[in-house]
Amino acid sequence: MDIYQPDGAVPMSARPIILITGATDGIGQLAALDLARRGAHLILTARSKAKADRTCAAIEAVAPGTPVDVHFVDFSDLAAVVMTGKAIAAQHPRIDVLINNAGLHAFEQRVTRDGYAEMIAVNYFATWLLTDTLRETLVHSAPSRIVTVGSEASRQSGGLDIEKDLLDIAPFTARGSSRIYGRTKLLDIMFSLELARQLDGTRVAVNCLCPGFNVTGLGRELSFARPLATVLNWLGIGNPKRGAGAIVGLATDPAFGKQTGAYVSAKNARLLTPVAPADSEEARRHLWEKTTEMLARFR
């Protein structure tokens, strides 16, 4: 199955309401543009007004008249994430698709105001809390979908100690950052698979994907990121359209409206087997319970 159809061959019968995080850069922005072309009503989260304005202008250029609602939020501020989720739910009693795409690859440790490592807060805790806040809305909107961007970078995580790693704020170097980033993507995959189990039978399809290697703004903290991206694009390496197409596929392809609990590759929609402990239902449940306990103060 080819989940990316650049000619827009996957039709939308109505104007679905699609919330996508991290849509002002990279594959998230490309996905938002494609979804706008397909007739979606978009809800975007953004941190920068300038980037949000540019994204909205780009959407208007490719799909004039597309309804776009922007909610500004810093995903490292978990209380703000919950407030934003509640504001979105109040404004939109129906949400057809939630796309958890926002992500950060930091090359040094930063600790958030809540006392968590920034990468875990942005990539995992914020995703968990936003989805939890909108869970009731998504169930009431069924058939609906939740799409989460994971990554095969999870295989670089070196495993997971749930009790320890969620609270790990130890310093790391740029070289050591890949393991921490991979850990956050492992958490996202485990989150998605456990949520799929919990929502089985509700007609909410919950799936996640690895977008592959993409030349996007994810590595913007590296001084050489921009020239590197120029060279890689020239060589045809890391084209972000593939990752964006996978996101759009999971959000719109009828096959993924029926499929739930999948972790797939952007390259060919092949089902992927996640690395341990994401392959363990017991570990996924334990992670969910521990996360629920840790984030109770924000809910």
mmCIF file of C-alpha atoms in Angstrom:
data_model
loop_
_atom_site.group_PDB
_atom_site.id
_atom_site.type_symbol
_atom_site.label_atom_id
_atom_site.label_comp_id
_atom_site.label_asym_id
_atom_site.label_seq_id
_atom_site.Cartn_x
_atom_site.Cartn_y
_atom_site.Cartn_z
ATOM 1 C CA MET A 1 0.000 0.000 0.000
ATOM 2 C CA ASP A 2 1.354 3.412 -0.951
ATOM 3 C CA ILE A 3 0.208 5.782 1.744
ATOM 4 C CA TYR A 4 1.470 8.856 -0.084
ATOM 5 C CA GLN A 5 -0.480 9.905 -3.143
ATOM 6 C CA PRO A 6 0.850 13.288 -4.277
ATOM 7 C CA ASP A 7 -1.944 13.744 -6.790
ATOM 8 C CA GLY A 8 -4.424 13.952 -3.915
ATOM 9 C CA ALA A 9 -6.119 10.690 -4.883
ATOM 10 C CA VAL A 10 -7.397 10.043 -1.358
ATOM 11 C CA PRO A 11 -10.624 12.088 -1.323
ATOM 12 C CA MET A 12 -12.276 13.732 1.659
ATOM 13 C CA SER A 13 -16.036 13.635 1.454
ATOM 14 C CA ALA A 14 -16.557 16.504 3.900
ATOM 15 C CA ARG A 15 -14.373 19.195 5.418
ATOM 16 C CA PRO A 16 -12.684 17.326 8.276
ATOM 17 C CA ILE A 17 -11.310 19.224 11.242
ATOM 18 C CA ILE A 18 -7.656 18.303 11.646
ATOM 19 C CA LEU A 19 -5.414 19.462 14.475
ATOM 20 C CA ILE A 20 -1.709 19.253 13.731
ATOM 21 C CA THR A 21 1.081 20.243 16.098
ATOM 22 C CA GLY A 22 4.446 21.438 14.870
ATOM 23 C CA ALA A 23 2.963 22.616 11.566
ATOM 24 C CA THR A 24 5.023 25.775 11.079
ATOM 25 C CA ASP A 25 8.189 23.935 9.991
ATOM 26 C CA GLY A 26 9.391 20.899 8.083
ATOM 27 C CA ILE A 27 7.226 17.862 7.499
ATOM 28 C CA GLY A 28 4.429 19.275 9.659
ATOM 29 C CA GLN A 29 4.122 22.331 7.437
ATOM 30 C CA LEU A 30 4.210 20.221 4.261
ATOM 31 C CA ALA A 31 1.529 17.953 5.717
ATOM 32 C CA ALA A 32 -0.630 20.964 6.609
ATOM 33 C CA LEU A 33 -0.367 22.281 3.046
ATOM 34 C CA ASP A 34 -1.354 18.892 1.613
ATOM 35 C CA LEU A 35 -4.268 18.547 4.022
ATOM 36 C CA ALA A 36 -5.447 22.048 3.074
ATOM 37 C CA ARG A 37 -5.423 21.050 -0.601
ATOM 38 C CA ARG A 38 -7.590 18.065 0.325
ATOM 39 C CA GLY A 39 -10.202 20.301 1.914
ATOM 40 C CA ALA A 40 -9.389 20.129 5.621
ATOM 41 C CA HIS A 41 -10.268 22.716 8.250
ATOM 42 C CA LEU A 42 -6.946 23.091 10.042
ATOM 43 C CA ILE A 43 -6.142 23.770 13.668
ATOM 44 C CA LEU A 44 -2.458 24.543 14.180
ATOM 45 C CA THR A 45 -0.397 24.922 17.317
ATOM 46 C CA ALA A 46 2.516 27.318 17.063
ATOM 47 C CA ARG A 47 5.108 28.947 19.246
ATOM 48 C CA SER A 48 6.194 31.721 16.867
ATOM 49 C CA LYS A 49 3.699 34.215 15.444
ATOM 50 C CA ALA A 50 6.023 35.002 12.550
ATOM 51 C CA LYS A 51 6.231 31.338 11.542
ATOM 52 C CA ALA A 52 2.499 30.888 12.029
ATOM 53 C CA ASP A 53 1.786 33.891 9.800
ATOM 54 C CA ARG A 54 4.077 32.531 7.075
ATOM 55 C CA THR A 55 2.426 29.119 7.297
ATOM 56 C CA CYS A 56 -1.067 30.573 7.090
ATOM 57 C CA ALA A 57 -0.014 32.624 4.049
ATOM 58 C CA ALA A 58 1.388 29.489 2.406
ATOM 59 C CA ILE A 59 -1.851 27.614 3.103
ATOM 60 C CA GLU A 60 -3.916 30.428 1.622
ATOM 61 C CA ALA A 61 -1.697 30.398 -1.466
ATOM 62 C CA VAL A 62 -2.208 26.687 -2.191
ATOM 63 C CA ALA A 63 -5.793 26.353 -0.952
ATOM 64 C CA PRO A 64 -7.565 29.727 -0.841
ATOM 65 C CA GLY A 65 -10.309 29.997 1.747
ATOM 66 C CA THR A 66 -9.041 27.157 3.933
ATOM 67 C CA PRO A 67 -10.255 27.706 7.514
ATOM 68 C CA VAL A 68 -7.209 27.857 9.794
ATOM 69 C CA ASP A 69 -7.273 28.356 13.564
ATOM 70 C CA VAL A 70 -3.952 28.975 15.308
ATOM 71 C CA HIS A 71 -3.324 28.393 19.015
ATOM 72 C CA PHE A 72 -0.043 29.688 20.403
ATOM 73 C CA VAL A 73 1.619 27.496 23.004
ATOM 74 C CA ASP A 74 5.082 26.541 24.216
ATOM 75 C CA PHE A 75 5.118 22.750 24.482
ATOM 76 C CA SER A 76 7.750 22.867 27.214
ATOM 77 C CA ASP A 77 5.125 24.517 29.464
ATOM 78 C CA LEU A 78 2.869 21.588 30.322
ATOM 79 C CA ALA A 79 0.189 23.608 32.113
ATOM 80 C CA ALA A 80 -0.081 25.763 28.981
ATOM 81 C CA VAL A 81 -0.455 22.628 26.853
ATOM 82 C CA VAL A 82 -3.450 21.531 28.913
ATOM 83 C CA MET A 83 -4.966 25.029 28.783
ATOM 84 C CA THR A 84 -4.547 25.036 25.011
ATOM 85 C CA GLY A 85 -6.149 21.613 24.697
ATOM 86 C CA LYS A 86 -9.138 22.807 26.723
ATOM 87 C CA ALA A 87 -9.437 25.954 24.592
ATOM 88 C CA ILE A 88 -9.373 23.862 21.413
ATOM 89 C CA ALA A 89 -12.000 21.471 22.784
ATOM 90 C CA ALA A 90 -14.227 24.403 23.746
ATOM 91 C CA GLN A 91 -13.930 25.910 20.277
ATOM 92 C CA HIS A 92 -14.250 22.619 18.397
ATOM 93 C CA PRO A 93 -16.730 20.093 19.795
ATOM 94 C CA ARG A 94 -15.731 17.859 16.862
ATOM 95 C CA ILE A 95 -12.153 16.964 15.886
ATOM 96 C CA ASP A 96 -11.715 14.358 13.178
ATOM 97 C CA VAL A 97 -7.944 13.929 13.348
ATOM 98 C CA LEU A 98 -5.273 14.808 15.905
ATOM 99 C CA ILE A 99 -1.748 14.713 14.486
ATOM 100 C CA ASN A 100 0.967 14.732 17.153
ATOM 101 C CA ASN A 101 3.915 15.953 15.115
ATOM 102 C CA ALA A 102 5.684 18.601 17.235
ATOM 103 C CA GLY A 103 9.180 17.567 18.194
ATOM 104 C CA LEU A 104 12.571 18.850 19.260
ATOM 105 C CA HIS A 105 16.097 17.487 18.970
ATOM 106 C CA ALA A 106 18.152 19.471 21.471
ATOM 107 C CA PHE A 107 21.919 19.174 21.465
ATOM 108 C CA GLU A 108 22.381 20.124 25.089
ATOM 109 C CA GLN A 109 20.335 19.526 28.195
ATOM 110 C CA ARG A 110 17.800 22.153 29.165
ATOM 111 C CA VAL A 111 15.411 21.766 32.086
ATOM 112 C CA THR A 112 11.888 23.159 31.845
ATOM 113 C CA ARG A 113 10.102 25.286 34.435
ATOM 114 C CA ASP A 114 8.368 22.092 35.563
ATOM 115 C CA GLY A 115 11.695 20.380 36.261
ATOM 116 C CA TYR A 116 11.744 17.972 33.311
ATOM 117 C CA ALA A 117 14.254 17.491 30.512
ATOM 118 C CA GLU A 118 13.105 19.681 27.647
ATOM 119 C CA MET A 119 13.158 16.945 25.000
ATOM 120 C CA ILE A 120 11.025 14.587 27.086
ATOM 121 C CA ALA A 121 8.653 17.419 27.985
ATOM 122 C CA VAL A 122 8.158 18.611 24.405
ATOM 123 C CA ASN A 123 8.300 15.296 22.561
ATOM 124 C CA TYR A 124 6.431 13.057 24.990
ATOM 125 C CA PHE A 125 4.752 14.721 27.982
ATOM 126 C CA ALA A 126 3.157 17.477 25.881
ATOM 127 C CA THR A 127 1.903 14.925 23.353
ATOM 128 C CA TRP A 128 0.478 12.775 26.139
ATOM 129 C CA LEU A 129 -1.243 15.705 27.853
ATOM 130 C CA LEU A 130 -2.695 17.268 24.697
ATOM 131 C CA THR A 131 -4.117 13.927 23.614
ATOM 132 C CA ASP A 132 -5.456 13.219 27.086
ATOM 133 C CA THR A 133 -7.129 16.635 27.183
ATOM 134 C CA LEU A 134 -8.776 16.034 23.795
ATOM 135 C CA ARG A 135 -9.515 12.355 24.328
ATOM 136 C CA GLU A 136 -13.206 12.782 25.129
ATOM 137 C CA THR A 137 -13.686 15.094 22.136
ATOM 138 C CA LEU A 138 -12.028 12.588 19.801
ATOM 139 C CA VAL A 139 -14.136 9.702 21.109
ATOM 140 C CA HIS A 140 -17.320 11.727 20.666
ATOM 141 C CA SER A 141 -16.161 12.627 17.148
ATOM 142 C CA ALA A 142 -15.710 8.986 16.082
ATOM 143 C CA PRO A 143 -14.896 7.782 13.543
ATOM 144 C CA SER A 144 -11.763 9.801 14.209
ATOM 145 C CA ARG A 145 -8.011 9.317 14.236
ATOM 146 C CA ILE A 146 -4.934 10.008 16.325
ATOM 147 C CA VAL A 147 -1.642 10.022 14.419
ATOM 148 C CA THR A 148 1.660 10.270 16.285
ATOM 149 C CA VAL A 149 5.082 10.760 14.731
ATOM 150 C CA GLY A 150 7.507 8.275 16.227
ATOM 151 C CA SER A 151 10.881 7.315 14.753
ATOM 152 C CA GLU A 152 13.222 4.416 14.198
ATOM 153 C CA ALA A 153 15.680 6.661 16.036
ATOM 154 C CA SER A 154 14.073 4.894 19.011
ATOM 155 C CA ARG A 155 16.478 2.042 18.282
ATOM 156 C CA GLN A 156 19.332 4.275 19.462
ATOM 157 C CA SER A 157 17.762 4.777 22.894
ATOM 158 C CA GLY A 158 19.624 1.942 24.559
ATOM 159 C CA GLY A 159 16.428 0.699 26.192
ATOM 160 C CA LEU A 160 14.278 2.358 28.812
ATOM 161 C CA ASP A 161 14.211 2.458 32.592
ATOM 162 C CA ILE A 162 10.733 3.893 33.115
ATOM 163 C CA GLU A 163 11.173 4.782 36.767
ATOM 164 C CA LYS A 164 14.460 6.607 36.124
ATOM 165 C CA ASP A 165 14.457 7.923 32.576
ATOM 166 C CA LEU A 166 11.280 10.016 32.737
ATOM 167 C CA LEU A 167 12.989 12.127 35.387
ATOM 168 C CA ASP A 168 16.499 12.129 33.902
ATOM 169 C CA ILE A 169 17.895 15.663 33.639
ATOM 170 C CA ALA A 170 21.584 14.736 33.402
ATOM 171 C CA PRO A 171 23.682 16.857 31.049
ATOM 172 C CA PHE A 172 24.574 15.455 27.625
ATOM 173 C CA THR A 173 26.682 16.498 24.665
ATOM 174 C CA ALA A 174 25.616 16.967 21.053
ATOM 175 C CA ARG A 175 27.000 13.513 20.322
ATOM 176 C CA GLY A 176 25.045 11.986 23.190
ATOM 177 C CA SER A 177 21.825 13.741 22.227
ATOM 178 C CA SER A 178 20.763 11.069 19.728
ATOM 179 C CA ARG A 179 20.223 8.534 22.484
ATOM 180 C CA ILE A 180 18.023 10.956 24.438
ATOM 181 C CA TYR A 181 16.061 11.945 21.327
ATOM 182 C CA GLY A 182 15.623 8.266 20.470
ATOM 183 C CA ARG A 183 14.310 7.654 23.978
ATOM 184 C CA THR A 184 11.598 10.301 23.513
ATOM 185 C CA LYS A 185 10.537 8.689 20.230
ATOM 186 C CA LEU A 186 10.431 5.293 21.962
ATOM 187 C CA LEU A 187 8.087 6.838 24.534
ATOM 188 C CA ASP A 188 5.868 8.193 21.747
ATOM 189 C CA ILE A 189 5.601 4.776 20.120
ATOM 190 C CA MET A 190 4.723 3.124 23.437
ATOM 191 C CA PHE A 191 2.150 5.857 24.110
ATOM 192 C CA SER A 192 0.486 5.317 20.739
ATOM 193 C CA LEU A 193 0.330 1.543 21.002
ATOM 194 C CA GLU A 194 -1.092 1.623 24.532
ATOM 195 C CA LEU A 195 -3.647 4.290 23.601
ATOM 196 C CA ALA A 196 -4.751 2.149 20.666
ATOM 197 C CA ARG A 197 -5.394 -0.704 23.093
ATOM 198 C CA GLN A 198 -7.369 1.544 25.438
ATOM 199 C CA LEU A 199 -9.509 2.991 22.633
ATOM 200 C CA ASP A 200 -10.132 -0.287 20.842
ATOM 201 C CA GLY A 201 -13.823 -0.495 19.954
ATOM 202 C CA THR A 202 -14.428 3.263 20.125
ATOM 203 C CA ARG A 203 -13.879 3.813 16.363
ATOM 204 C CA VAL A 204 -10.901 6.018 17.122
ATOM 205 C CA ALA A 205 -8.008 4.761 14.993
ATOM 206 C CA VAL A 206 -4.666 5.280 16.748
ATOM 207 C CA ASN A 207 -1.510 4.802 14.686
ATOM 208 C CA CYS A 208 2.053 6.059 14.609
ATOM 209 C CA LEU A 209 4.785 6.249 12.016
ATOM 210 C CA CYS A 210 8.468 6.660 11.407
ATOM 211 C CA PRO A 211 8.812 9.542 8.921
ATOM 212 C CA GLY A 212 12.288 8.413 7.879
ATOM 213 C CA PHE A 213 15.279 10.712 7.627
ATOM 214 C CA ASN A 214 14.061 14.189 6.758
ATOM 215 C CA VAL A 215 15.962 17.405 6.167
ATOM 216 C CA THR A 216 13.806 19.687 8.314
ATOM 217 C CA GLY A 217 14.171 22.262 11.061
ATOM 218 C CA LEU A 218 14.562 19.542 13.704
ATOM 219 C CA GLY A 219 18.335 20.019 13.824
ATOM 220 C CA ARG A 220 18.211 23.798 13.687
ATOM 221 C CA GLU A 221 20.384 24.093 16.793
ATOM 222 C CA LEU A 222 23.405 22.874 14.858
ATOM 223 C CA SER A 223 25.432 25.730 13.368
ATOM 224 C CA PHE A 224 25.936 23.789 10.137
ATOM 225 C CA ALA A 225 22.307 22.604 9.799
ATOM 226 C CA ARG A 226 21.291 25.039 7.053
ATOM 227 C CA PRO A 227 24.252 24.428 4.691
ATOM 228 C CA LEU A 228 23.989 20.692 5.363
ATOM 229 C CA ALA A 229 20.308 20.750 4.440
ATOM 230 C CA THR A 230 21.133 22.586 1.196
ATOM 231 C CA VAL A 231 23.673 19.935 0.202
ATOM 232 C CA LEU A 232 21.412 17.020 1.140
ATOM 233 C CA ASN A 233 18.474 18.503 -0.748
ATOM 234 C CA TRP A 234 20.704 18.953 -3.796
ATOM 235 C CA LEU A 235 21.689 15.292 -3.537
ATOM 236 C CA GLY A 236 18.059 14.247 -3.160
ATOM 237 C CA ILE A 237 18.632 12.870 0.346
ATOM 238 C CA GLY A 238 16.158 13.321 3.186
ATOM 239 C CA ASN A 239 13.289 14.739 1.132
ATOM 240 C CA PRO A 240 10.708 15.768 3.757
ATOM 241 C CA LYS A 241 7.817 15.151 1.333
ATOM 242 C CA ARG A 242 8.029 11.448 2.127
ATOM 243 C CA GLY A 243 7.554 11.977 5.855
ATOM 244 C CA ALA A 244 4.809 14.527 5.254
ATOM 245 C CA GLY A 245 3.095 12.140 2.876
ATOM 246 C CA ALA A 246 3.101 9.425 5.514
ATOM 247 C CA ILE A 247 1.445 11.761 8.001
ATOM 248 C CA VAL A 248 -1.216 12.677 5.457
ATOM 249 C CA GLY A 249 -1.710 9.021 4.610
ATOM 250 C CA LEU A 250 -2.380 7.987 8.193
ATOM 251 C CA ALA A 251 -4.724 10.958 8.552
ATOM 252 C CA THR A 252 -6.729 10.410 5.341
ATOM 253 C CA ASP A 253 -6.253 6.968 3.788
ATOM 254 C CA PRO A 254 -9.418 4.890 4.366
ATOM 255 C CA ALA A 255 -7.244 1.880 5.208
ATOM 256 C CA PHE A 256 -5.898 3.670 8.262
ATOM 257 C CA GLY A 257 -9.389 4.596 9.362
ATOM 258 C CA LYS A 258 -9.920 0.876 9.932
ATOM 259 C CA GLN A 259 -6.411 -0.009 11.115
ATOM 260 C CA THR A 260 -5.450 0.805 14.696
ATOM 261 C CA GLY A 261 -2.407 0.033 16.805
ATOM 262 C CA ALA A 262 -0.014 0.172 13.840
ATOM 263 C CA TYR A 263 3.533 1.508 13.711
ATOM 264 C CA VAL A 264 4.504 1.984 10.081
ATOM 265 C CA SER A 265 7.372 3.168 7.917
ATOM 266 C CA ALA A 266 6.982 6.231 5.710
ATOM 267 C CA LYS A 267 9.056 4.553 3.016
ATOM 268 C CA ASN A 268 6.543 1.885 2.037
ATOM 269 C CA ALA A 269 3.847 1.777 4.736
ATOM 270 C CA ARG A 270 5.462 -1.435 5.997
ATOM 271 C CA LEU A 271 4.476 -2.436 9.510
ATOM 272 C CA LEU A 272 7.401 -1.973 11.868
ATOM 273 C CA THR A 273 8.148 -3.969 14.992
ATOM 274 C CA PRO A 274 9.190 -1.518 17.693
ATOM 275 C CA VAL A 275 12.334 -2.033 19.708
ATOM 276 C CA ALA A 276 12.045 -3.282 23.305
ATOM 277 C CA PRO A 277 10.365 -2.426 25.585
ATOM 278 C CA ALA A 278 7.819 -0.930 23.160
ATOM 279 C CA ASP A 279 7.073 -4.469 22.005
ATOM 280 C CA SER A 280 5.792 -5.379 25.486
ATOM 281 C CA GLU A 281 2.175 -4.680 26.432
ATOM 282 C CA GLU A 282 3.103 -4.926 30.106
ATOM 283 C CA ALA A 283 5.826 -2.264 29.703
ATOM 284 C CA ARG A 284 3.499 -0.013 27.736
ATOM 285 C CA ARG A 285 0.862 -0.232 30.478
ATOM 286 C CA HIS A 286 3.451 0.474 33.144
ATOM 287 C CA LEU A 287 4.676 3.542 31.241
ATOM 288 C CA TRP A 288 1.111 4.815 30.940
ATOM 289 C CA GLU A 289 0.470 4.356 34.649
ATOM 290 C CA LYS A 290 3.717 6.096 35.610
ATOM 291 C CA THR A 291 3.059 8.971 33.198
ATOM 292 C CA THR A 292 -0.473 9.389 34.528
ATOM 293 C CA GLU A 293 0.891 9.579 38.050
ATOM 294 C CA MET A 294 3.609 12.091 37.142
ATOM 295 C CA LEU A 295 1.350 14.396 35.133
ATOM 296 C CA ALA A 296 -1.686 14.305 37.458
ATOM 297 C CA ARG A 297 -0.900 17.828 38.689
ATOM 298 C CA PHE A 298 -1.434 19.236 35.190
ATOM 299 C CA ARG A 299 -4.675 17.436 34.274
#
